[in-house]
PDB file of C-alpha atoms in Angstrom:
ATOM      1  CA  MET A   1      69.782  62.079  35.249  1.00  0.00           C
ATOM      2  CA  SER A   2      66.809  60.809  33.272  1.00  0.00           C
ATOM      3  CA  LYS A   3      67.414  57.959  30.851  1.00  0.00           C
ATOM      4  CA  LEU A   4      64.124  58.510  29.048  1.00  0.00           C
ATOM      5  CA  SER A   5      64.666  59.399  25.414  1.00  0.00           C
ATOM      6  CA  ASN A   6      62.641  62.494  24.541  1.00  0.00           C
ATOM      7  CA  ASP A   7      62.134  61.307  20.964  1.00  0.00           C
ATOM      8  CA  VAL A   8      60.901  57.863  22.012  1.00  0.00           C
ATOM      9  CA  LEU A   9      58.581  59.432  24.570  1.00  0.00           C
ATOM     10  CA  ARG A  10      57.176  61.950  22.060  1.00  0.00           C
ATOM     11  CA  GLU A  11      56.531  59.238  19.488  1.00  0.00           C
ATOM     12  CA  SER A  12      55.023  56.824  22.048  1.00  0.00           C
ATOM     13  CA  ILE A  13      52.632  59.474  23.368  1.00  0.00           C
ATOM     14  CA  SER A  14      51.522  60.537  19.890  1.00  0.00           C
ATOM     15  CA  ASN A  15      50.959  56.873  18.844  1.00  0.00           C
ATOM     16  CA  MET A  16      49.007  56.177  22.036  1.00  0.00           C
ATOM     17  CA  MET A  17      46.865  59.306  21.629  1.00  0.00           C
ATOM     18  CA  GLU A  18      46.233  58.555  17.954  1.00  0.00           C
ATOM     19  CA  ALA A  19      44.974  55.055  18.854  1.00  0.00           C
ATOM     20  CA  SER A  20      42.747  56.588  21.538  1.00  0.00           C
ATOM     21  CA  ARG A  21      41.283  59.103  19.051  1.00  0.00           C
ATOM     22  CA  VAL A  22      40.598  56.413  16.440  1.00  0.00           C
ATOM     23  CA  LYS A  23      38.488  54.493  18.943  1.00  0.00           C
ATOM     24  CA  PRO A  24      36.948  57.090  21.279  1.00  0.00           C
ATOM     25  CA  ARG A  25      35.319  55.804  24.482  1.00  0.00           C
ATOM     26  CA  LYS A  26      32.242  57.062  26.266  1.00  0.00           C
ATOM     27  CA  PHE A  27      34.312  58.050  29.287  1.00  0.00           C
ATOM     28  CA  MET A  28      37.546  59.955  29.780  1.00  0.00           C
ATOM     29  CA  GLU A  29      40.388  57.455  29.654  1.00  0.00           C
ATOM     30  CA  THR A  30      43.206  57.731  32.145  1.00  0.00           C
ATOM     31  CA  ILE A  31      46.805  57.268  31.072  1.00  0.00           C
ATOM     32  CA  GLU A  32      48.686  54.851  33.252  1.00  0.00           C
ATOM     33  CA  LEU A  33      52.420  54.496  33.737  1.00  0.00           C
ATOM     34  CA  GLN A  34      53.337  50.815  34.155  1.00  0.00           C
ATOM     35  CA  ILE A  35      56.634  49.946  35.754  1.00  0.00           C
ATOM     36  CA  GLY A  36      58.612  46.717  35.811  1.00  0.00           C
ATOM     37  CA  LEU A  37      61.530  46.496  38.256  1.00  0.00           C
ATOM     38  CA  LYS A  38      64.579  44.238  38.390  1.00  0.00           C
ATOM     39  CA  ASN A  39      67.354  43.327  40.868  1.00  0.00           C
ATOM     40  CA  TYR A  40      64.904  43.880  43.689  1.00  0.00           C
ATOM     41  CA  ASP A  41      63.750  41.382  46.268  1.00  0.00           C
ATOM     42  CA  PRO A  42      60.499  42.520  47.907  1.00  0.00           C
ATOM     43  CA  GLN A  43      61.047  39.916  50.647  1.00  0.00           C
ATOM     44  CA  LYS A  44      64.486  41.218  51.673  1.00  0.00           C
ATOM     45  CA  ASP A  45      64.898  44.719  50.284  1.00  0.00           C
ATOM     46  CA  LYS A  46      63.167  47.636  51.929  1.00  0.00           C
ATOM     47  CA  ARG A  47      59.757  48.188  50.335  1.00  0.00           C
ATOM     48  CA  PHE A  48      59.601  51.795  49.291  1.00  0.00           C
ATOM     49  CA  SER A  49      56.662  54.121  49.340  1.00  0.00           C
ATOM     50  CA  GLY A  50      56.473  57.729  48.257  1.00  0.00           C
ATOM     51  CA  SER A  51      54.003  60.324  46.993  1.00  0.00           C
ATOM     52  CA  VAL A  52      54.590  63.157  44.580  1.00  0.00           C
ATOM     53  CA  LYS A  53      52.404  65.971  43.228  1.00  0.00           C
ATOM     54  CA  LEU A  54      52.387  66.085  39.430  1.00  0.00           C
ATOM     55  CA  PRO A  55      52.622  69.437  37.576  1.00  0.00           C
ATOM     56  CA  ASN A  56      49.368  68.812  35.620  1.00  0.00           C
ATOM     57  CA  LEU A  57      46.186  67.431  37.163  1.00  0.00           C
ATOM     58  CA  PRO A  58      45.875  63.794  35.958  1.00  0.00           C
ATOM     59  CA  ARG A  59      42.537  62.731  37.479  1.00  0.00           C
ATOM     60  CA  PRO A  60      39.942  65.534  37.362  1.00  0.00           C
ATOM     61  CA  ARG A  61      37.112  63.044  37.964  1.00  0.00           C
ATOM     62  CA  MET A  62      38.620  61.480  41.042  1.00  0.00           C
ATOM     63  CA  LYS A  63      35.985  61.439  43.800  1.00  0.00           C
ATOM     64  CA  VAL A  64      37.046  63.132  47.015  1.00  0.00           C
ATOM     65  CA  CYS A  65      34.928  63.487  50.146  1.00  0.00           C
ATOM     66  CA  VAL A  66      35.477  66.060  52.884  1.00  0.00           C
ATOM     67  CA  LEU A  67      34.804  65.006  56.485  1.00  0.00           C
ATOM     68  CA  GLY A  68      34.681  68.470  57.869  1.00  0.00           C
ATOM     69  CA  ASP A  69      33.718  71.090  60.359  1.00  0.00           C
ATOM     70  CA  VAL A  70      31.089  73.640  59.321  1.00  0.00           C
ATOM     71  CA  LYS A  71      33.557  75.909  57.486  1.00  0.00           C
ATOM     72  CA  HIS A  72      35.152  73.126  55.446  1.00  0.00           C
ATOM     73  CA  CYS A  73      31.781  71.533  54.625  1.00  0.00           C
ATOM     74  CA  GLU A  74      30.580  74.929  53.324  1.00  0.00           C
ATOM     75  CA  GLN A  75      33.731  75.339  51.210  1.00  0.00           C
ATOM     76  CA  ALA A  76      33.224  71.825  49.815  1.00  0.00           C
ATOM     77  CA  THR A  77      29.580  72.497  48.930  1.00  0.00           C
ATOM     78  CA  ALA A  78      30.610  75.707  47.138  1.00  0.00           C
ATOM     79  CA  ILE A  79      32.914  73.759  44.780  1.00  0.00           C
ATOM     80  CA  GLU A  80      30.494  70.825  44.443  1.00  0.00           C
ATOM     81  CA  VAL A  81      32.605  68.359  46.418  1.00  0.00           C
ATOM     82  CA  ASP A  82      30.765  65.892  48.654  1.00  0.00           C
ATOM     83  CA  SER A  83      31.139  66.392  52.380  1.00  0.00           C
ATOM     84  CA  LYS A  84      30.008  64.783  55.615  1.00  0.00           C
ATOM     85  CA  SER A  85      29.637  66.542  58.967  1.00  0.00           C
ATOM     86  CA  VAL A  86      30.435  65.002  62.353  1.00  0.00           C
ATOM     87  CA  GLU A  87      26.688  64.583  62.909  1.00  0.00           C
ATOM     88  CA  GLU A  88      26.365  62.535  59.726  1.00  0.00           C
ATOM     89  CA  LEU A  89      29.343  60.394  60.708  1.00  0.00           C
ATOM     90  CA  LYS A  90      27.818  59.798  64.152  1.00  0.00           C
ATOM     91  CA  LYS A  91      24.671  58.457  62.482  1.00  0.00           C
ATOM     92  CA  MET A  92      26.731  55.654  60.945  1.00  0.00           C
ATOM     93  CA  ASN A  93      27.180  54.362  64.455  1.00  0.00           C
ATOM     94  CA  LYS A  94      30.408  52.508  63.512  1.00  0.00           C
ATOM     95  CA  ASN A  95      28.295  50.196  61.332  1.00  0.00           C
ATOM     96  CA  LYS A  96      30.952  48.261  59.380  1.00  0.00           C
ATOM     97  CA  LYS A  97      28.805  47.899  56.268  1.00  0.00           C
ATOM     98  CA  LEU A  98      28.050  51.624  56.131  1.00  0.00           C
ATOM     99  CA  VAL A  99      31.696  52.590  56.719  1.00  0.00           C
ATOM    100  CA  LYS A 100      32.829  50.116  54.047  1.00  0.00           C
ATOM    101  CA  LYS A 101      30.269  51.546  51.617  1.00  0.00           C
ATOM    102  CA  LEU A 102      31.530  55.060  52.389  1.00  0.00           C
ATOM    103  CA  ALA A 103      35.142  53.953  51.789  1.00  0.00           C
ATOM    104  CA  GLN A 104      34.200  52.341  48.465  1.00  0.00           C
ATOM    105  CA  SER A 105      32.289  55.406  47.263  1.00  0.00           C
ATOM    106  CA  TYR A 106      35.354  57.684  47.104  1.00  0.00           C
ATOM    107  CA  HIS A 107      38.953  57.515  45.980  1.00  0.00           C
ATOM    108  CA  ALA A 108      40.187  59.700  48.834  1.00  0.00           C
ATOM    109  CA  PHE A 109      39.090  61.564  51.955  1.00  0.00           C
ATOM    110  CA  LEU A 110      40.106  64.890  53.479  1.00  0.00           C
ATOM    111  CA  ALA A 111      39.279  65.915  57.033  1.00  0.00           C
ATOM    112  CA  SER A 112      39.396  69.008  59.221  1.00  0.00           C
ATOM    113  CA  ASP A 113      41.849  68.879  62.127  1.00  0.00           C
ATOM    114  CA  SER A 114      39.056  68.809  64.684  1.00  0.00           C
ATOM    115  CA  VAL A 115      37.366  65.893  62.893  1.00  0.00           C
ATOM    116  CA  ILE A 116      40.415  63.779  62.080  1.00  0.00           C
ATOM    117  CA  LYS A 117      41.081  63.089  65.762  1.00  0.00           C
ATOM    118  CA  GLN A 118      37.538  61.758  66.168  1.00  0.00           C
ATOM    119  CA  ILE A 119      37.519  59.448  63.151  1.00  0.00           C
ATOM    120  CA  PRO A 120      38.622  56.242  64.919  1.00  0.00           C
ATOM    121  CA  ARG A 121      35.961  56.903  67.555  1.00  0.00           C
ATOM    122  CA  LEU A 122      33.241  57.815  65.044  1.00  0.00           C
ATOM    123  CA  LEU A 123      33.887  55.264  62.307  1.00  0.00           C
ATOM    124  CA  GLY A 124      36.159  52.605  63.776  1.00  0.00           C
ATOM    125  CA  PRO A 125      39.073  51.262  61.673  1.00  0.00           C
ATOM    126  CA  GLY A 126      37.135  50.951  58.372  1.00  0.00           C
ATOM    127  CA  LEU A 127      38.752  53.805  56.421  1.00  0.00           C
ATOM    128  CA  ASN A 128      42.193  52.816  57.638  1.00  0.00           C
ATOM    129  CA  LYS A 129      41.674  49.202  56.549  1.00  0.00           C
ATOM    130  CA  ALA A 130      40.641  50.411  53.106  1.00  0.00           C
ATOM    131  CA  GLY A 131      43.870  52.443  52.923  1.00  0.00           C
ATOM    132  CA  LYS A 132      41.841  55.657  52.758  1.00  0.00           C
ATOM    133  CA  PHE A 133      42.429  57.341  56.109  1.00  0.00           C
ATOM    134  CA  PRO A 134      41.743  61.065  55.511  1.00  0.00           C
ATOM    135  CA  ALA A 135      44.514  63.554  54.876  1.00  0.00           C
ATOM    136  CA  PRO A 136      44.346  66.709  57.023  1.00  0.00           C
ATOM    137  CA  ILE A 137      43.074  69.915  55.405  1.00  0.00           C
ATOM    138  CA  ASN A 138      45.768  72.561  55.858  1.00  0.00           C
ATOM    139  CA  LYS A 139      44.788  74.986  53.081  1.00  0.00           C
ATOM    140  CA  SER A 140      41.535  75.885  51.338  1.00  0.00           C
ATOM    141  CA  VAL A 141      39.366  72.900  50.410  1.00  0.00           C
ATOM    142  CA  LEU A 142      39.707  73.721  46.692  1.00  0.00           C
ATOM    143  CA  GLU A 143      43.526  73.753  46.845  1.00  0.00           C
ATOM    144  CA  GLN A 144      43.580  70.600  48.952  1.00  0.00           C
ATOM    145  CA  VAL A 145      41.205  68.738  46.596  1.00  0.00           C
ATOM    146  CA  ASN A 146      43.285  69.713  43.543  1.00  0.00           C
ATOM    147  CA  GLU A 147      46.463  68.670  45.325  1.00  0.00           C
ATOM    148  CA  THR A 148      44.904  65.301  46.187  1.00  0.00           C
ATOM    149  CA  LYS A 149      43.851  64.792  42.574  1.00  0.00           C
ATOM    150  CA  SER A 150      47.378  65.622  41.387  1.00  0.00           C
ATOM    151  CA  THR A 151      49.250  63.439  43.866  1.00  0.00           C
ATOM    152  CA  ILE A 152      50.303  59.934  42.906  1.00  0.00           C
ATOM    153  CA  LYS A 153      51.743  57.264  45.167  1.00  0.00           C
ATOM    154  CA  PHE A 154      54.384  54.666  44.377  1.00  0.00           C
ATOM    155  CA  GLN A 155      54.331  51.737  46.750  1.00  0.00           C
ATOM    156  CA  LEU A 156      56.174  48.466  46.298  1.00  0.00           C
ATOM    157  CA  LYS A 157      54.177  45.463  47.429  1.00  0.00           C
ATOM    158  CA  LYS A 158      55.015  41.797  46.900  1.00  0.00           C
ATOM    159  CA  VAL A 159      55.435  41.948  43.137  1.00  0.00           C
ATOM    160  CA  LEU A 160      57.917  43.793  40.939  1.00  0.00           C
ATOM    161  CA  CYS A 161      55.379  45.627  38.807  1.00  0.00           C
ATOM    162  CA  MET A 162      53.290  48.700  39.507  1.00  0.00           C
ATOM    163  CA  GLY A 163      50.889  50.986  37.724  1.00  0.00           C
ATOM    164  CA  VAL A 164      49.909  54.577  38.507  1.00  0.00           C
ATOM    165  CA  ALA A 165      47.608  57.049  36.753  1.00  0.00           C
ATOM    166  CA  VAL A 166      49.752  59.935  35.531  1.00  0.00           C
ATOM    167  CA  ALA A 167      47.571  61.719  32.966  1.00  0.00           C
ATOM    168  CA  ASN A 168      44.362  61.577  30.927  1.00  0.00           C
ATOM    169  CA  VAL A 169      43.523  61.674  27.229  1.00  0.00           C
ATOM    170  CA  GLN A 170      42.155  65.219  27.361  1.00  0.00           C
ATOM    171  CA  MET A 171      45.576  66.629  28.191  1.00  0.00           C
ATOM    172  CA  THR A 172      47.983  67.900  25.514  1.00  0.00           C
ATOM    173  CA  ASP A 173      50.912  65.716  24.479  1.00  0.00           C
ATOM    174  CA  SER A 174      53.344  68.060  26.183  1.00  0.00           C
ATOM    175  CA  GLU A 175      51.377  68.009  29.473  1.00  0.00           C
ATOM    176  CA  ILE A 176      51.365  64.211  29.353  1.00  0.00           C
ATOM    177  CA  ARG A 177      55.103  64.174  28.645  1.00  0.00           C
ATOM    178  CA  THR A 178      55.818  66.527  31.550  1.00  0.00           C
ATOM    179  CA  ASN A 179      53.836  64.341  33.957  1.00  0.00           C
ATOM    180  CA  VAL A 180      55.388  61.076  32.733  1.00  0.00           C
ATOM    181  CA  VAL A 181      58.949  62.411  33.055  1.00  0.00           C
ATOM    182  CA  PHE A 182      58.175  63.900  36.466  1.00  0.00           C
ATOM    183  CA  ALA A 183      56.658  60.633  37.736  1.00  0.00           C
ATOM    184  CA  VAL A 184      59.450  58.440  36.345  1.00  0.00           C
ATOM    185  CA  ASN A 185      62.225  60.612  37.787  1.00  0.00           C
ATOM    186  CA  PHE A 186      60.549  60.590  41.200  1.00  0.00           C
ATOM    187  CA  LEU A 187      60.138  56.793  41.093  1.00  0.00           C
ATOM    188  CA  VAL A 188      63.796  56.339  40.121  1.00  0.00           C
ATOM    189  CA  SER A 189      64.838  58.512  43.082  1.00  0.00           C
ATOM    190  CA  LEU A 190      63.039  56.049  45.402  1.00  0.00           C
ATOM    191  CA  LEU A 191      64.873  53.014  44.045  1.00  0.00           C
ATOM    192  CA  LYS A 192      67.980  51.674  45.739  1.00  0.00           C
ATOM    193  CA  LYS A 193      70.093  51.541  42.571  1.00  0.00           C
ATOM    194  CA  ASN A 194      68.070  54.122  40.639  1.00  0.00           C
ATOM    195  CA  TRP A 195      67.921  53.309  36.892  1.00  0.00           C
ATOM    196  CA  GLN A 196      69.650  49.949  37.427  1.00  0.00           C
ATOM    197  CA  ASN A 197      66.460  48.761  39.124  1.00  0.00           C
ATOM    198  CA  VAL A 198      64.199  49.706  36.202  1.00  0.00           C
ATOM    199  CA  ARG A 199      63.474  46.781  33.850  1.00  0.00           C
ATOM    200  CA  CYS A 200      60.865  48.435  31.639  1.00  0.00           C
ATOM    201  CA  LEU A 201      58.397  51.319  31.497  1.00  0.00           C
ATOM    202  CA  TYR A 202      55.141  51.392  29.538  1.00  0.00           C
ATOM    203  CA  ILE A 203      52.348  53.932  29.143  1.00  0.00           C
ATOM    204  CA  LYS A 204      48.791  52.992  28.210  1.00  0.00           C
ATOM    205  CA  THR A 205      45.312  54.471  28.086  1.00  0.00           C
ATOM    206  CA  THR A 206      42.584  52.692  30.079  1.00  0.00           C
ATOM    207  CA  MET A 207      41.381  50.687  27.076  1.00  0.00           C
ATOM    208  CA  GLY A 208      44.468  50.925  24.875  1.00  0.00           C
ATOM    209  CA  LYS A 209      47.526  48.744  24.351  1.00  0.00           C
ATOM    210  CA  PRO A 210      50.696  49.376  26.379  1.00  0.00           C
ATOM    211  CA  VAL A 211      53.420  51.358  24.595  1.00  0.00           C
ATOM    212  CA  ARG A 212      57.013  50.861  25.755  1.00  0.00           C
ATOM    213  CA  ILE A 213      58.963  54.004  26.608  1.00  0.00           C
ATOM    214  CA  PHE A 214      62.036  52.420  28.236  1.00  0.00           C
TER     215      PHE A 214
END
């Protein structure tokens, strides 16, 4: 049962979007959901982690790189997604600086089954350390890339606040609302006492002020 008021959410989104339109930026702003938790002790309570695919694609500009076999590299090139073959990865020669640079150049990596097994041997632990170990490709590269761009992750670390990108300013108000509700309900399902653990929820554009929705 969602405790988000539809009216509050509608008004908050329209106020936030209005502010964004008044002061347009030279880049596409992302809309972030900011979460404050309560009655939770990150030291004692189990730290949760979960990923969910949002109904509308929030981050079209997210940079994804395919570490693939010939077929997947060809599919990636066809949709203008960067890719690296095993030969190119071998050339890095486990050089930590090169692997770190690769990890910093992309938000996420996808890899063919045959390549994923070789990654520790080809690149060492660099991608893993950066928290960007590739996800396996189990459908077409296009579908997998879109799924990656639509998936958000909630992970509790040592502090009781989190932020995740759930939409962007080029989406319609109703698409933003759908994504926000979807993300919030999924987050609440991860919490031990559900809504009793939620202190506050805000939404904000990259350069805008936070707007409280709960």
